[in-house]
XYZ file of C-alpha atoms in Angstrom:
298
model
C -44.061 -50.232 -34.352
C -43.767 -52.939 -37.077
C -41.240 -50.858 -39.060
C -39.107 -50.427 -35.953
C -39.185 -54.165 -35.311
C -38.120 -54.812 -38.936
C -35.150 -52.468 -38.638
C -34.068 -54.058 -35.388
C -34.206 -57.493 -36.994
C -32.042 -56.281 -39.912
C -29.475 -54.762 -37.554
C -29.420 -57.947 -35.535
C -28.842 -60.035 -38.690
C -26.010 -57.781 -39.871
C -24.445 -57.865 -36.413
C -24.627 -61.635 -36.365
C -22.992 -61.837 -39.809
C -20.153 -59.573 -38.724
C -19.688 -61.658 -35.628
C -19.532 -64.838 -37.700
C -16.968 -63.402 -40.150
C -14.763 -61.870 -37.490
C -14.863 -64.727 -35.036
C -11.864 -66.344 -36.710
C -9.769 -63.174 -36.690
C -7.054 -63.169 -34.047
C -4.894 -60.433 -32.641
C -1.832 -59.500 -34.808
C 1.166 -61.859 -34.512
C 4.873 -60.996 -34.531
C 6.352 -60.255 -37.995
C 3.181 -58.770 -39.409
C 3.470 -55.443 -41.237
C 2.197 -52.205 -39.744
C -0.728 -52.203 -42.189
C -1.695 -55.711 -41.210
C -1.483 -54.722 -37.556
C -3.808 -51.776 -38.081
C -6.164 -53.939 -40.103
C -6.237 -56.454 -37.265
C -7.079 -53.693 -34.782
C -9.830 -52.427 -37.090
C -11.287 -55.915 -37.394
C -11.116 -56.377 -33.607
C -12.786 -52.985 -33.022
C -15.470 -53.820 -35.590
C -16.060 -57.140 -33.878
C -16.426 -55.528 -30.449
C -18.712 -52.841 -31.850
C -20.904 -55.381 -33.626
C -21.139 -57.470 -30.490
C -22.138 -54.460 -28.382
C -24.661 -53.385 -31.014
C -26.171 -56.858 -31.004
C -26.764 -56.855 -27.268
C -28.064 -53.279 -27.319
C -30.499 -54.103 -30.111
C -31.655 -57.191 -28.269
C -32.236 -55.175 -25.070
C -34.091 -52.451 -26.971
C -36.239 -55.062 -28.680
C -37.118 -56.690 -25.354
C -38.005 -53.297 -23.881
C -40.194 -52.479 -26.865
C -41.999 -55.787 -26.487
C -42.726 -54.977 -22.836
C -43.857 -51.434 -23.633
C -46.053 -52.743 -26.416
C -47.711 -55.198 -24.022
C -48.426 -52.272 -21.678
C -49.975 -50.246 -24.468
C -52.209 -53.005 -25.825
C -55.762 -53.472 -24.446
C -56.252 -56.220 -21.851
C -58.477 -58.875 -23.388
C -57.490 -61.723 -21.080
C -60.101 -64.141 -19.797
C -58.819 -63.757 -16.222
C -59.537 -60.020 -16.178
C -63.012 -60.603 -17.610
C -63.793 -63.128 -14.859
C -62.500 -60.767 -12.161
C -64.686 -57.961 -13.484
C -67.726 -60.223 -13.432
C -67.016 -61.348 -9.860
C -66.495 -57.773 -8.623
C -69.695 -56.605 -10.280
C -71.712 -59.461 -8.772
C -70.309 -58.844 -5.275
C -71.009 -55.113 -5.402
C -74.510 -55.506 -6.805
C -75.276 -58.011 -4.070
C -74.045 -55.584 -1.389
C -76.173 -52.751 -2.804
C -79.245 -54.986 -3.040
C -78.740 -56.212 0.525
C -78.475 -52.621 1.780
C -81.740 -51.693 0.063
C -83.447 -54.826 1.355
C -82.188 -54.126 4.871
C -83.768 -50.678 4.945
C -87.080 -52.080 3.663
C -86.997 -54.893 6.205
C -86.209 -52.425 8.991
C -89.415 -50.522 8.280
C -91.477 -53.727 8.243
C -89.976 -54.968 11.510
C -90.515 -51.603 13.194
C -94.130 -51.548 12.037
C -94.627 -55.021 13.533
C -93.005 -53.888 16.777
C -95.222 -50.795 17.024
C -98.410 -52.350 15.685
C -100.245 -51.701 18.965
C -98.874 -48.180 19.369
C -100.858 -45.158 18.246
C -98.509 -42.339 17.121
C -101.086 -39.885 18.424
C -100.559 -41.261 21.936
C -96.763 -41.662 21.659
C -95.702 -38.599 19.755
C -91.982 -39.231 20.355
C -91.777 -42.399 18.216
C -89.096 -40.838 16.010
C -86.884 -40.471 19.088
C -86.379 -44.249 19.407
C -86.803 -45.660 15.886
C -83.617 -46.069 13.862
C -85.212 -44.880 10.621
C -84.712 -41.364 11.948
C -80.927 -41.751 11.554
C -81.348 -42.898 7.946
C -83.247 -39.771 6.996
C -86.611 -41.558 6.824
C -88.464 -40.899 10.111
C -91.072 -43.454 11.103
C -93.631 -40.647 11.420
C -93.061 -38.018 8.774
C -93.555 -35.143 9.311
C -92.947 -35.219 13.032
C -96.183 -33.918 14.667
C -94.270 -32.157 17.464
C -92.697 -29.695 15.024
C -96.073 -28.066 14.449
C -95.752 -26.506 17.892
C -91.975 -26.526 18.397
C -89.612 -26.217 15.421
C -86.604 -26.900 17.662
C -87.557 -30.577 18.155
C -84.618 -32.711 17.016
C -85.546 -36.420 16.740
C -82.011 -37.425 15.621
C -80.416 -35.808 18.670
C -83.053 -37.347 20.942
C -82.312 -40.767 19.422
C -78.621 -40.370 20.296
C -79.539 -39.406 23.865
C -81.775 -42.452 24.166
C -79.335 -44.972 22.700
C -76.445 -43.536 24.755
C -78.495 -43.809 27.943
C -78.248 -40.098 28.678
C -81.950 -39.878 29.491
C -81.533 -42.398 32.286
C -80.686 -40.024 35.107
C -79.409 -40.743 38.615
C -79.757 -38.945 41.899
C -76.838 -36.581 42.351
C -74.699 -37.405 45.416
C -75.218 -34.992 48.292
C -73.005 -34.538 51.318
C -76.100 -33.719 53.401
C -77.380 -37.271 53.103
C -77.584 -38.872 56.540
C -76.743 -42.422 55.507
C -73.734 -44.551 56.375
C -70.557 -42.828 55.069
C -69.388 -46.161 53.622
C -72.482 -46.472 51.470
C -72.382 -42.795 50.563
C -68.878 -43.326 49.186
C -70.013 -46.432 47.309
C -72.880 -44.533 45.711
C -70.526 -41.731 44.717
C -68.322 -44.289 42.937
C -71.330 -45.871 41.271
C -72.636 -42.502 40.103
C -69.235 -41.496 38.663
C -68.723 -44.822 36.883
C -72.133 -44.973 35.242
C -72.018 -41.309 34.236
C -68.551 -41.774 32.702
C -69.818 -44.624 30.559
C -72.958 -42.780 29.501
C -71.010 -39.697 28.420
C -68.563 -41.875 26.466
C -71.509 -43.459 24.689
C -72.610 -40.017 23.573
C -69.127 -39.372 22.133
C -69.035 -42.631 20.160
C -72.553 -42.105 18.823
C -72.007 -38.453 17.919
C -70.583 -39.574 14.555
C -73.908 -41.220 13.786
C -75.679 -37.947 14.561
C -73.267 -35.986 12.341
C -73.898 -38.383 9.436
C -77.661 -38.185 9.880
C -77.626 -34.380 10.084
C -75.563 -34.104 6.886
C -77.703 -36.586 4.985
C -75.201 -39.474 5.228
C -72.992 -38.097 2.406
C -70.124 -40.495 3.109
C -72.320 -43.545 2.663
C -73.597 -42.203 -0.640
C -70.058 -41.541 -1.901
C -68.929 -44.993 -0.795
C -71.820 -46.582 -2.664
C -70.921 -44.553 -5.768
C -67.264 -45.651 -5.576
C -68.261 -49.274 -5.104
C -70.493 -49.157 -8.150
C -67.820 -47.457 -10.255
C -65.114 -49.896 -9.157
C -67.199 -52.850 -10.318
C -68.876 -51.325 -13.378
C -68.220 -53.208 -16.619
C -67.750 -49.957 -18.555
C -65.074 -48.823 -16.128
C -63.257 -52.151 -16.396
C -63.360 -51.929 -20.181
C -61.951 -48.417 -19.977
C -59.128 -49.505 -17.662
C -58.330 -52.493 -19.896
C -57.827 -50.197 -22.907
C -56.103 -47.250 -21.210
C -52.427 -46.383 -21.114
C -50.673 -48.117 -18.208
C -49.666 -44.706 -16.803
C -53.303 -43.692 -16.475
C -54.188 -46.987 -14.819
C -51.343 -46.620 -12.316
C -52.584 -43.153 -11.347
C -56.090 -44.522 -10.799
C -54.637 -47.283 -8.641
C -52.825 -44.680 -6.537
C -56.056 -42.736 -6.047
C -57.886 -45.833 -4.871
C -54.962 -46.703 -2.594
C -55.140 -43.261 -0.990
C -58.831 -43.753 -0.276
C -58.094 -47.206 1.098
C -55.615 -45.614 3.508
C -58.271 -43.160 4.695
C -60.768 -45.974 5.259
C -58.191 -48.098 7.075
C -57.450 -45.168 9.375
C -61.162 -44.821 10.122
C -61.416 -48.558 10.674
C -58.541 -48.429 13.174
C -60.307 -45.652 15.066
C -63.522 -47.684 15.097
C -61.679 -50.715 16.459
C -60.205 -48.603 19.262
C -63.661 -47.311 20.151
C -65.080 -50.841 20.085
C -62.347 -51.978 22.459
C -63.111 -49.105 24.829
C -66.830 -49.868 24.611
C -66.197 -53.517 25.455
C -64.132 -52.486 28.469
C -66.966 -50.229 29.667
C -69.451 -53.053 29.175
C -67.282 -55.191 31.441
C -67.307 -52.352 33.977
C -71.100 -52.273 33.902
C -71.135 -56.022 34.536
C -68.972 -55.446 37.592
C -71.291 -52.688 38.801
C -74.365 -54.845 38.215
C -72.764 -57.698 40.131
C -72.334 -55.656 43.300
C -75.605 -56.886 44.785
C -74.506 -60.513 44.463
C -71.091 -59.610 45.842
C -72.715 -57.964 48.871
C -74.859 -61.032 49.547
C -71.901 -63.396 49.320
C -69.766 -61.165 51.551
C -72.550 -60.961 54.148
C -72.799 -64.745 54.320
C -69.038 -65.216 54.330
C -68.412 -62.770 57.198
C -71.640 -63.402 59.080
C -72.203 -59.661 59.194
C -75.403 -58.286 57.610
C -74.705 -55.763 54.925
């Protein structure tokens, strides 16, 4: 690299000298001999060539400087500070996740301090530890008699409200047709929301059944992306390699953003269904107000 720079400097100096010597040379005037005319053309051609060579050499030199900066290791203070900040943020997130799981167990133990697992053998069906792969009661005592017991699936049924059943509408009921129709609407609305809950929460069940592999991979990527050794490696690598690594991380970011968009859509739908439940729950008050407003008992 240094030899190339030296040669470029020499060529630049020679070009500058030629430019200085030929700057005073003008185009051939009338009365000059043929030889003088040709000599003038040669000088003019040499001048133009030297000028072009000068600008080419300068451009090449600038390009080499840029390429050299790309090839050199990054030892800037800014990059070092960024690495330190990323590492601290990631370590804090990992520590908080570990602390959260520990705190969850303590809080659940406080909540169930008066409950004897021997009396309530379905504790794993409503404690969240089951979905994290660490059942509150392990092993589950029910599996001694029935291997098909699935605490994770039961948890999803409980949290989705699927175990809260309703009387099925029956045309043989002898009540007022108006109220029969209202109950039919109530039954359909509540059941629609409960079945949607099971769809949204099915992803949680899939993660728990597979051992939460995505969470583990995300934790591994977070730790790698903030590891000091990885930053040192990136700072010393060829820029082409770094660009490829950036593209890989960008592709994963796209995947996560797509998942986040799907989650936001589901949250919006869930909020709408919550509003629907509020409307359903407010029917009793509505009936009372309507009865007083019309003067007709309802």
